[in-house]
């Protein structure tokens, strides 16, 4: 069994095509692993294991080779991606009983491609957080060290792939929620260019920043899966409507002549082993023929502040819809309509979600709008300009994904300290550019380190090319369990 569950999507697809493995054998191996380990890692919020086995059987009975890279293969979805007739909570009590009446476009696409859903996985409530501790349901463990968080907000998706409960997962990234947990759990996490993957059916947190992306064990898997889910969607008005680049054709291209930017000032405040890993990566890229250029990035802290203003402002508006009337749970005892709204929201939302709603409502309120929201939007423009300057000098930017490796449960109880977990990931969301986190060795406690590559809009192909080259040289330390 362990042989099956540690295979990449590409290897599983090949085994299916060659008739070495059936979809039932593959799906059963993951189902067994989930039954064995989910109580330990606390990954799932809703399981669809019987349905998955039935779909696998149906695939096998057709007796046909897989039509797509994911055909006949199991996977998991973050629980903020809606699935018709399958409970979707966004890890919030307010959606405890929510059964969506429609499918998110990504889920529809994966269904058409023949992928098999194993279930919906844990996250920070409404994707607000960096540790998955804000889930109203359970505390997902980091598979590398059960006393530590898997990161967040897509902690369940990251832990599922890291612990081999699924060969791939989708998550969402508003300020780092794919890349940061990917770094903490030693997997590949990709936040695509804003608009590349449809947000239709993604439960909205901050609509101008939210983006769906992938968790995989290899860079190539990420490129293959993103190629399936990146497409124009009429149901999402922010969906990219131009030509979608081919993310795979240059995967093996040489890096000679490529320029990679690094920011020397970012080395301050990094955990020692992460600084070392970054230096080693620079050497790897030099050996591969790339030129390294040093650049400034002055707006890191301002980007973080601007993010928490913009994201909270958008969240306060997006979450107004949870009023006990249209979705989910309604308070039991109330005295009139306003009291029903108040009690439903008071009982339904957790503390972090309430904090964001208050922060966002305040930032948008008359008299404060210019000082907070407008200022944040001005910083946003400056961050976009800062990246433009960098990408005039270089093809890609290499940075750490996070300043530390995974922290312990309860260690970042101060909200500001928790917000700082996303320092290096947030600027990419602010400017809409693609970024990925790739595994880059282990620290002295044996915890995974992640490095981040980002590039201009639609440069995913180049990101995959550079990350794949690094992965081939360094190998990728995987959790073998
Ligand atoms: N940790 C950040 C936040 O709490 C980012 C979350 C995300 O990307 N969804 O807002």
Short mmCIF file of C-alpha atoms and ligand atoms in Angstrom, two decimals:
data_model
loop_
_atom_site.label_atom_id
_atom_site.label_comp_id
_atom_site.label_asym_id
_atom_site.label_seq_id
_atom_site.Cartn_x
_atom_site.Cartn_y
_atom_site.Cartn_z
CA UNK A 1 0.00 0.00 0.00
CA UNK A 2 2.69 2.47 0.97
CA UNK A 3 4.02 2.14 -2.55
CA UNK A 4 0.77 3.41 -3.95
CA UNK A 5 0.20 6.33 -1.62
CA UNK A 6 3.66 7.84 -2.03
CA UNK A 7 3.44 7.95 -5.82
CA UNK A 8 3.02 11.23 -7.64
CA UNK A 9 -0.10 11.96 -9.67
CA UNK A 10 1.93 11.46 -12.82
CA UNK A 11 3.14 8.05 -11.64
CA UNK A 12 -0.37 7.01 -10.61
CA UNK A 13 -1.71 8.13 -13.97
CA UNK A 14 0.95 6.05 -15.71
CA UNK A 15 0.22 3.01 -13.56
CA UNK A 16 -3.46 3.34 -14.49
CA UNK A 17 -2.66 3.76 -18.19
CA UNK A 18 -0.33 0.76 -18.18
CA UNK A 19 -2.89 -1.34 -16.37
CA UNK A 20 -0.50 -1.92 -13.46
CA UNK A 21 -2.97 -0.53 -10.97
CA UNK A 22 -6.72 -0.09 -11.05
CA UNK A 23 -8.52 3.01 -9.85
CA UNK A 24 -10.10 0.85 -7.14
CA UNK A 25 -6.70 -0.29 -5.88
CA UNK A 26 -5.43 3.28 -5.80
CA UNK A 27 -8.54 4.73 -4.20
CA UNK A 28 -8.68 1.89 -1.67
CA UNK A 29 -5.08 2.54 -0.65
CA UNK A 30 -5.87 6.16 0.17
CA UNK A 31 -9.16 5.23 1.86
CA UNK A 32 -7.29 2.75 4.07
CA UNK A 33 -4.68 5.36 4.90
CA UNK A 34 -7.38 7.90 5.81
CA UNK A 35 -9.12 5.34 8.03
CA UNK A 36 -5.82 4.60 9.72
CA UNK A 37 -4.51 8.13 10.17
CA UNK A 38 -7.27 10.73 10.10
CA UNK A 39 -7.87 10.44 13.83
CA UNK A 40 -4.21 11.30 14.35
CA UNK A 41 -3.87 14.18 11.88
CA UNK A 42 -7.46 15.47 12.08
CA UNK A 43 -7.62 16.47 8.44
CA UNK A 44 -11.19 15.76 7.24
CA UNK A 45 -14.39 17.67 7.96
CA UNK A 46 -16.54 15.54 5.63
CA UNK A 47 -15.54 12.21 4.10
CA UNK A 48 -16.97 10.81 0.87
CA UNK A 49 -15.07 7.52 0.96
CA UNK A 50 -17.87 5.14 -0.08
CA UNK A 51 -18.82 7.37 -2.97
CA UNK A 52 -15.13 7.53 -3.94
CA UNK A 53 -14.83 3.74 -4.01
CA UNK A 54 -17.97 3.50 -6.13
CA UNK A 55 -16.61 6.02 -8.61
CA UNK A 56 -13.33 4.12 -8.78
CA UNK A 57 -15.22 0.90 -9.47
CA UNK A 58 -17.21 2.63 -12.23
CA UNK A 59 -13.96 3.87 -13.76
CA UNK A 60 -12.50 0.35 -13.74
CA UNK A 61 -15.66 -1.17 -15.19
CA UNK A 62 -15.46 1.12 -18.19
CA UNK A 63 -12.13 -0.57 -18.91
CA UNK A 64 -10.71 2.54 -20.54
CA UNK A 65 -7.41 4.29 -20.14
CA UNK A 66 -7.53 7.58 -18.22
CA UNK A 67 -8.65 10.48 -20.44
CA UNK A 68 -6.94 13.14 -18.34
CA UNK A 69 -4.07 13.31 -15.85
CA UNK A 70 -6.50 13.05 -12.92
CA UNK A 71 -9.01 10.59 -14.39
CA UNK A 72 -9.65 7.79 -11.88
CA UNK A 73 -7.47 9.39 -9.21
CA UNK A 74 -8.58 10.54 -5.76
CA UNK A 75 -8.04 13.98 -4.20
CA UNK A 76 -9.39 16.33 -1.53
CA UNK A 77 -10.84 19.85 -1.52
CA UNK A 78 -10.52 22.61 1.04
CA UNK A 79 -13.89 23.02 2.69
CA UNK A 80 -14.49 26.50 1.27
CA UNK A 81 -14.95 25.11 -2.24
CA UNK A 82 -18.62 24.30 -2.67
CA UNK A 83 -19.74 20.84 -3.69
CA UNK A 84 -23.36 20.17 -4.61
CA UNK A 85 -25.09 17.92 -2.07
CA UNK A 86 -21.88 17.58 -0.03
CA UNK A 87 -21.67 19.53 3.22
CA UNK A 88 -19.44 22.59 2.95
CA UNK A 89 -18.68 24.52 6.14
CA UNK A 90 -15.62 26.74 5.53
CA UNK A 91 -14.82 25.37 9.03
CA UNK A 92 -17.44 27.70 10.51
CA UNK A 93 -20.31 26.89 12.87
CA UNK A 94 -22.45 29.31 10.89
CA UNK A 95 -22.32 26.91 7.92
CA UNK A 96 -22.50 23.75 10.04
CA UNK A 97 -25.54 22.45 8.15
CA UNK A 98 -24.84 23.98 4.74
CA UNK A 99 -25.40 21.65 1.80
CA UNK A 100 -24.58 23.65 -1.35
CA UNK A 101 -27.12 23.57 -4.17
CA UNK A 102 -24.41 23.94 -6.83
CA UNK A 103 -20.81 23.04 -7.68
CA UNK A 104 -17.79 25.32 -7.71
CA UNK A 105 -16.38 25.54 -11.23
CA UNK A 106 -13.11 23.83 -10.23
CA UNK A 107 -15.04 20.92 -8.76
CA UNK A 108 -17.17 20.69 -11.87
CA UNK A 109 -14.01 20.68 -14.01
CA UNK A 110 -12.35 17.99 -11.91
CA UNK A 111 -15.53 15.91 -12.04
CA UNK A 112 -15.55 16.18 -15.82
CA UNK A 113 -11.90 15.16 -15.81
CA UNK A 114 -12.80 12.06 -13.80
CA UNK A 115 -11.06 12.93 -10.53
CA UNK A 116 -12.51 11.25 -7.45
CA UNK A 117 -13.29 13.29 -4.33
CA UNK A 118 -12.28 11.71 -1.01
CA UNK A 119 -13.73 14.52 1.06
CA UNK A 120 -13.58 18.07 2.30
CA UNK A 121 -10.72 19.09 4.52
CA UNK A 122 -10.04 21.40 7.42
CA UNK A 123 -9.02 25.04 7.30
CA UNK A 124 -9.09 28.20 9.38
CA UNK A 125 -12.66 29.48 9.63
CA UNK A 126 -13.46 31.33 6.37
CA UNK A 127 -9.73 31.00 5.50
CA UNK A 128 -8.76 33.56 8.13
CA UNK A 129 -5.61 32.40 9.82
CA UNK A 130 -2.18 30.88 9.38
CA UNK A 131 -2.34 27.72 11.46
CA UNK A 132 -5.77 26.07 10.99
CA UNK A 133 -6.25 26.64 14.75
CA UNK A 134 -9.19 28.91 13.87
CA UNK A 135 -11.25 25.96 12.60
CA UNK A 136 -14.49 25.63 14.57
CA UNK A 137 -14.12 21.84 14.35
CA UNK A 138 -10.69 20.32 14.84
CA UNK A 139 -7.00 21.07 15.06
CA UNK A 140 -5.16 19.55 12.12
CA UNK A 141 -1.68 18.33 13.04
CA UNK A 142 1.52 18.82 11.11
CA UNK A 143 2.36 15.28 9.93
CA UNK A 144 6.08 15.92 10.54
CA UNK A 145 5.54 16.79 14.21
CA UNK A 146 2.18 16.35 15.88
CA UNK A 147 2.87 19.12 18.40
CA UNK A 148 3.05 21.65 15.57
CA UNK A 149 0.54 23.35 13.29
CA UNK A 150 0.35 22.47 9.58
CA UNK A 151 0.08 26.17 8.75
CA UNK A 152 -3.01 27.75 7.33
CA UNK A 153 -5.47 28.55 6.29
CA UNK A 154 -5.38 25.50 3.96
CA UNK A 155 -3.84 23.32 6.71
CA UNK A 156 -6.05 20.32 5.91
CA UNK A 157 -5.11 20.32 2.22
CA UNK A 158 -1.41 20.58 3.05
CA UNK A 159 -1.51 17.87 5.73
CA UNK A 160 -3.51 15.56 3.44
CA UNK A 161 -0.85 15.63 0.73
CA UNK A 162 2.07 15.61 3.15
CA UNK A 163 0.73 12.59 5.09
CA UNK A 164 -0.26 10.81 1.85
CA UNK A 165 -3.97 10.81 2.59
CA UNK A 166 -4.45 12.13 -0.96
CA UNK A 167 -2.13 12.48 -3.97
CA UNK A 168 -3.22 16.08 -4.52
CA UNK A 169 -5.44 18.74 -3.01
CA UNK A 170 -6.89 22.10 -3.86
CA UNK A 171 -6.80 25.02 -1.47
CA UNK A 172 -7.23 28.77 -1.60
CA UNK A 173 -4.67 31.52 -1.10
CA UNK A 174 -5.69 35.05 -0.15
CA UNK A 175 -2.50 36.07 1.62
CA UNK A 176 -0.41 32.90 1.67
CA UNK A 177 -2.86 30.19 2.63
CA UNK A 178 -1.51 27.70 0.09
CA UNK A 179 2.19 28.57 0.15
CA UNK A 180 2.67 28.89 3.90
CA UNK A 181 1.11 25.51 4.81
CA UNK A 182 2.90 23.92 1.85
CA UNK A 183 6.20 25.20 3.28
CA UNK A 184 5.36 23.95 6.79
CA UNK A 185 4.47 20.45 5.58
CA UNK A 186 7.10 19.90 2.88
CA UNK A 187 4.90 19.89 -0.23
CA UNK A 188 4.59 22.02 -3.37
CA UNK A 189 1.97 24.78 -3.12
CA UNK A 190 0.96 27.06 -5.98
CA UNK A 191 -0.97 30.33 -5.97
CA UNK A 192 -1.67 31.07 -9.63
CA UNK A 193 -2.02 34.50 -11.23
CA UNK A 194 -5.19 36.23 -10.00
CA UNK A 195 -8.04 35.31 -12.34
CA UNK A 196 -6.40 32.21 -13.79
CA UNK A 197 -8.56 29.73 -11.87
CA UNK A 198 -12.26 30.44 -11.48
CA UNK A 199 -13.41 31.61 -8.06
CA UNK A 200 -17.00 30.64 -8.81
CA UNK A 201 -18.09 28.55 -5.84
CA UNK A 202 -15.16 29.50 -3.67
CA UNK A 203 -16.66 30.86 -0.45
CA UNK A 204 -15.51 34.47 -0.62
CA UNK A 205 -13.09 35.89 1.94
CA UNK A 206 -11.44 38.82 0.10
CA UNK A 207 -12.53 38.68 -3.51
CA UNK A 208 -9.76 40.85 -4.98
CA UNK A 209 -7.11 38.56 -3.42
CA UNK A 210 -8.64 35.06 -3.27
CA UNK A 211 -7.26 32.47 -5.65
CA UNK A 212 -7.63 28.69 -5.84
CA UNK A 213 -4.46 26.65 -6.29
CA UNK A 214 -2.81 23.26 -5.85
CA UNK A 215 -0.98 21.10 -3.30
CA UNK A 216 1.13 18.29 -4.75
CA UNK A 217 4.20 16.21 -3.99
CA UNK A 218 6.03 17.32 -7.12
CA UNK A 219 6.34 20.45 -9.23
CA UNK A 220 5.38 18.54 -12.35
CA UNK A 221 2.13 17.38 -10.74
CA UNK A 222 1.33 21.01 -9.93
CA UNK A 223 1.92 22.02 -13.56
CA UNK A 224 -0.22 19.15 -14.86
CA UNK A 225 -3.13 19.80 -12.52
CA UNK A 226 -3.07 23.58 -12.88
CA UNK A 227 -3.27 23.05 -16.63
CA UNK A 228 -6.61 21.33 -16.11
CA UNK A 229 -8.21 23.85 -13.75
CA UNK A 230 -6.90 27.11 -15.24
CA UNK A 231 -9.50 28.23 -17.74
CA UNK A 232 -11.80 31.12 -18.48
CA UNK A 233 -15.12 30.91 -16.70
CA UNK A 234 -18.08 33.12 -17.62
CA UNK A 235 -19.45 32.64 -14.12
CA UNK A 236 -16.49 34.55 -12.61
CA UNK A 237 -16.31 38.14 -13.85
CA UNK A 238 -12.65 38.39 -12.79
CA UNK A 239 -11.69 35.26 -14.72
CA UNK A 240 -8.80 35.81 -17.14
CA UNK A 241 -10.16 35.87 -20.68
CA UNK A 242 -6.92 36.05 -22.71
CA UNK A 243 -4.80 33.21 -24.01
CA UNK A 244 -3.83 30.69 -21.33
CA UNK A 245 -0.15 29.85 -21.60
CA UNK A 246 1.10 26.26 -21.78
CA UNK A 247 2.56 25.54 -18.32
CA UNK A 248 4.24 22.29 -19.26
CA UNK A 249 6.10 22.72 -22.51
CA UNK A 250 9.09 24.49 -20.92
CA UNK A 251 9.26 22.36 -17.80
CA UNK A 252 12.64 20.89 -18.75
CA UNK A 253 14.03 24.03 -20.42
CA UNK A 254 17.56 25.02 -19.40
CA UNK A 255 17.86 27.96 -17.02
CA UNK A 256 20.87 29.41 -18.74
CA UNK A 257 20.31 33.05 -19.49
CA UNK A 258 17.51 33.33 -16.93
CA UNK A 259 17.79 36.01 -14.28
CA UNK A 260 16.64 35.39 -10.73
CA UNK A 261 16.27 38.27 -8.28
CA UNK A 262 16.98 37.95 -4.56
CA UNK A 263 16.42 40.52 -1.81
CA UNK A 264 19.43 40.58 0.54
CA UNK A 265 17.44 42.51 3.18
CA UNK A 266 15.01 39.58 3.48
CA UNK A 267 17.73 37.50 5.10
CA UNK A 268 17.37 39.47 8.31
CA UNK A 269 15.12 37.81 10.82
CA UNK A 270 15.11 34.42 9.12
CA UNK A 271 15.61 31.20 11.03
CA UNK A 272 19.25 30.19 10.45
CA UNK A 273 18.50 27.05 8.46
CA UNK A 274 16.11 28.94 6.19
CA UNK A 275 18.79 31.53 5.48
CA UNK A 276 21.21 28.67 4.71
CA UNK A 277 18.69 26.97 2.49
CA UNK A 278 18.13 30.20 0.55
CA UNK A 279 21.89 30.58 0.03
CA UNK A 280 22.16 27.00 -1.15
CA UNK A 281 19.31 27.55 -3.59
CA UNK A 282 21.11 30.59 -4.98
CA UNK A 283 24.16 28.37 -5.59
CA UNK A 284 22.01 25.70 -7.20
CA UNK A 285 20.56 28.26 -9.58
CA UNK A 286 23.99 29.66 -10.39
CA UNK A 287 25.17 26.13 -11.18
CA UNK A 288 22.15 25.69 -13.42
CA UNK A 289 23.27 28.71 -15.42
CA UNK A 290 20.96 31.39 -14.05
CA UNK A 291 22.20 34.84 -13.20
CA UNK A 292 21.42 36.12 -9.71
CA UNK A 293 20.69 39.82 -9.27
CA UNK A 294 20.21 41.59 -5.96
CA UNK A 295 17.18 43.87 -5.70
CA UNK A 296 15.38 45.97 -3.09
CA UNK A 297 11.90 45.28 -1.86
CA UNK A 298 11.09 48.12 0.47
CA UNK A 299 7.38 47.66 1.01
CA UNK A 300 7.24 44.30 2.75
CA UNK A 301 5.85 45.55 6.05
CA UNK A 302 3.57 48.10 4.41
CA UNK A 303 2.18 45.35 2.19
CA UNK A 304 1.33 43.31 5.28
CA UNK A 305 -0.54 46.22 6.87
CA UNK A 306 -2.32 47.06 3.64
CA UNK A 307 -3.32 43.41 3.23
CA UNK A 308 -4.98 43.21 6.63
CA UNK A 309 -6.94 46.39 5.85
CA UNK A 310 -8.04 45.35 2.35
CA UNK A 311 -8.73 41.71 3.22
CA UNK A 312 -10.71 42.64 6.32
CA UNK A 313 -12.65 45.36 4.48
CA UNK A 314 -13.66 42.88 1.75
CA UNK A 315 -14.40 40.20 4.34
CA UNK A 316 -16.71 42.49 6.30
CA UNK A 317 -18.73 42.98 3.14
CA UNK A 318 -18.57 39.36 1.92
CA UNK A 319 -19.59 37.93 5.28
CA UNK A 320 -22.65 40.20 5.58
CA UNK A 321 -24.58 37.48 3.75
CA UNK A 322 -24.48 35.14 6.77
CA UNK A 323 -27.54 36.43 8.54
CA UNK A 324 -29.46 33.32 9.46
CA UNK A 325 -31.88 33.86 6.57
CA UNK A 326 -30.18 32.66 3.42
CA UNK A 327 -27.48 30.25 4.50
CA UNK A 328 -26.62 27.87 7.23
CA UNK A 329 -27.45 28.04 10.87
CA UNK A 330 -29.98 30.35 12.56
CA UNK A 331 -29.95 31.15 16.29
CA UNK A 332 -32.70 29.35 18.19
CA UNK A 333 -33.99 31.97 20.63
CA UNK A 334 -34.40 35.51 19.42
CA UNK A 335 -36.66 38.47 19.82
CA UNK A 336 -37.43 39.95 16.41
CA UNK A 337 -35.45 40.14 13.17
CA UNK A 338 -32.52 42.29 14.28
CA UNK A 339 -32.02 40.15 17.35
CA UNK A 340 -32.07 37.07 15.10
CA UNK A 341 -29.28 38.55 12.94
CA UNK A 342 -27.23 39.53 15.97
CA UNK A 343 -27.60 36.22 17.81
CA UNK A 344 -26.98 34.16 14.67
CA UNK A 345 -23.75 36.03 13.91
CA UNK A 346 -22.66 36.16 17.56
CA UNK A 347 -23.09 32.41 17.97
CA UNK A 348 -22.05 31.43 14.45
CA UNK A 349 -18.74 33.23 13.95
CA UNK A 350 -15.54 32.49 15.84
CA UNK A 351 -13.33 35.17 17.44
CA UNK A 352 -10.92 35.71 14.52
CA UNK A 353 -13.75 36.14 12.02
CA UNK A 354 -15.41 38.67 14.33
CA UNK A 355 -12.11 40.53 14.68
CA UNK A 356 -11.78 40.80 10.88
CA UNK A 357 -15.38 41.93 10.43
CA UNK A 358 -14.90 44.65 13.04
CA UNK A 359 -11.55 45.72 11.61
CA UNK A 360 -12.95 45.82 8.09
CA UNK A 361 -16.15 47.64 9.01
CA UNK A 362 -14.09 50.22 10.85
CA UNK A 363 -11.67 50.65 7.94
CA UNK A 364 -14.57 51.29 5.57
CA UNK A 365 -16.59 53.56 7.83
CA UNK A 366 -17.09 57.18 6.88
CA UNK A 367 -14.44 59.42 8.36
CA UNK A 368 -11.90 56.56 8.49
CA UNK A 369 -12.10 55.40 4.89
CA UNK A 370 -9.41 57.80 3.62
CA UNK A 371 -7.07 57.06 6.50
CA UNK A 372 -7.29 53.27 6.24
CA UNK A 373 -8.87 51.69 3.17
CA UNK A 374 -7.79 54.35 0.70
CA UNK A 375 -4.25 54.38 2.10
CA UNK A 376 -4.11 50.61 1.84
CA UNK A 377 -5.19 50.79 -1.80
CA UNK A 378 -2.45 53.33 -2.48
CA UNK A 379 0.11 50.98 -0.95
CA UNK A 380 -1.30 48.24 -3.14
CA UNK A 381 -0.43 50.30 -6.23
CA UNK A 382 3.07 50.90 -4.90
CA UNK A 383 3.59 47.16 -4.36
CA UNK A 384 2.50 46.50 -7.95
CA UNK A 385 5.04 49.10 -9.10
CA UNK A 386 7.74 47.57 -6.92
CA UNK A 387 7.25 44.18 -8.58
CA UNK A 388 7.19 45.81 -12.03
CA UNK A 389 10.62 47.25 -11.32
CA UNK A 390 11.95 43.90 -10.13
CA UNK A 391 10.61 42.03 -13.15
CA UNK A 392 12.25 44.52 -15.47
CA UNK A 393 15.56 43.34 -14.04
CA UNK A 394 14.81 39.67 -13.52
CA UNK A 395 12.58 36.86 -14.77
CA UNK A 396 11.78 35.53 -11.31
CA UNK A 397 12.08 36.43 -7.64
CA UNK A 398 13.41 33.92 -5.10
CA UNK A 399 12.55 34.48 -1.41
CA UNK A 400 11.81 32.39 1.63
CA UNK A 401 8.15 31.36 1.91
CA UNK A 402 8.18 31.87 5.66
CA UNK A 403 10.65 33.24 8.23
CA UNK A 404 10.45 30.11 10.41
CA UNK A 405 9.44 26.49 10.10
CA UNK A 406 6.15 25.22 11.59
CA UNK A 407 5.37 26.56 15.05
CA UNK A 408 3.74 24.81 17.99
CA UNK A 409 0.04 24.88 18.78
CA UNK A 410 -0.79 27.97 20.80
CA UNK A 411 2.61 29.55 20.17
CA UNK A 412 1.24 32.50 18.17
CA UNK A 413 -1.73 33.44 20.31
CA UNK A 414 -1.25 37.15 19.71
CA UNK A 415 -3.07 38.02 16.46
CA UNK A 416 -0.32 40.37 15.24
CA UNK A 417 2.29 37.66 15.71
CA UNK A 418 0.08 35.30 13.73
CA UNK A 419 -0.37 37.92 10.97
CA UNK A 420 3.42 38.19 10.66
CA UNK A 421 3.47 34.53 9.54
CA UNK A 422 2.46 35.78 6.09
CA UNK A 423 5.04 38.51 5.63
CA UNK A 424 6.66 36.99 2.52
CA UNK A 425 3.56 35.55 0.90
CA UNK A 426 1.17 38.51 1.04
CA UNK A 427 2.79 40.82 -1.56
CA UNK A 428 2.04 38.33 -4.38
CA UNK A 429 -1.68 38.45 -3.55
CA UNK A 430 -1.63 42.23 -3.30
CA UNK A 431 -0.33 42.44 -6.85
CA UNK A 432 -2.04 39.38 -8.31
CA UNK A 433 1.14 37.66 -9.49
CA UNK A 434 1.77 33.89 -9.35
CA UNK A 435 3.96 32.37 -6.66
CA UNK A 436 4.81 28.88 -5.51
CA UNK A 437 6.42 27.33 -2.47
CA UNK A 438 8.75 24.39 -2.98
CA UNK A 439 10.32 22.11 -0.36
CA UNK A 440 13.92 23.08 0.37
CA UNK A 441 15.32 20.73 2.97
CA UNK A 442 14.75 20.33 6.70
CA UNK A 443 15.74 22.35 9.76
CA UNK A 444 17.62 20.94 12.76
CA UNK A 445 14.37 19.62 14.23
CA UNK A 446 13.60 17.77 11.01
CA UNK A 447 10.89 20.22 9.97
CA UNK A 448 10.39 21.19 6.31
CA UNK A 449 11.64 24.49 4.91
CA UNK A 450 9.92 26.18 1.97
CA UNK A 451 11.31 28.59 -0.58
CA UNK A 452 9.12 30.81 -2.71
CA UNK A 453 9.45 31.65 -6.39
CA UNK A 454 7.30 34.41 -7.84
CA UNK A 455 7.13 35.96 -11.29
CA UNK A 456 5.11 38.38 -13.37
CA UNK A 457 1.47 37.66 -14.21
CA UNK A 458 1.04 34.46 -16.28
CA UNK A 459 4.65 33.33 -15.71
CA UNK A 460 3.55 30.01 -14.16
CA UNK A 461 5.36 28.05 -16.88
CA UNK A 462 8.64 29.66 -15.92
CA UNK A 463 7.98 29.19 -12.20
CA UNK A 464 7.41 25.48 -12.79
CA UNK A 465 10.51 25.29 -14.98
CA UNK A 466 12.71 26.84 -12.27
CA UNK A 467 11.14 24.93 -9.38
CA UNK A 468 11.33 21.63 -11.27
CA UNK A 469 15.03 22.23 -12.01
CA UNK A 470 15.71 22.88 -8.33
CA UNK A 471 13.72 19.82 -7.29
CA UNK A 472 15.70 17.61 -9.67
CA UNK A 473 19.02 18.78 -8.26
CA UNK A 474 18.13 18.71 -4.60
CA UNK A 475 15.69 15.80 -4.45
CA UNK A 476 12.66 16.49 -2.37
CA UNK A 477 12.64 15.23 1.20
CA UNK A 478 9.33 13.52 1.57
CA UNK A 479 7.58 12.25 4.61
CA UNK A 480 7.81 8.50 4.16
CA UNK A 481 5.24 6.97 6.39
N1 LIG B 1 -3.14 34.15 7.00
C1 LIG B 1 -3.73 35.17 6.19
C2 LIG B 1 -4.99 35.66 6.82
O1 LIG B 1 -5.27 35.24 7.88
C3 LIG B 1 -3.97 34.62 4.82
C4 LIG B 1 -5.16 33.77 4.74
C5 LIG B 1 -5.41 33.23 3.38
O2 LIG B 1 -4.54 33.28 2.50
N2 LIG B 1 -6.61 32.75 3.19
O3 LIG B 1 -5.70 36.46 6.29
#
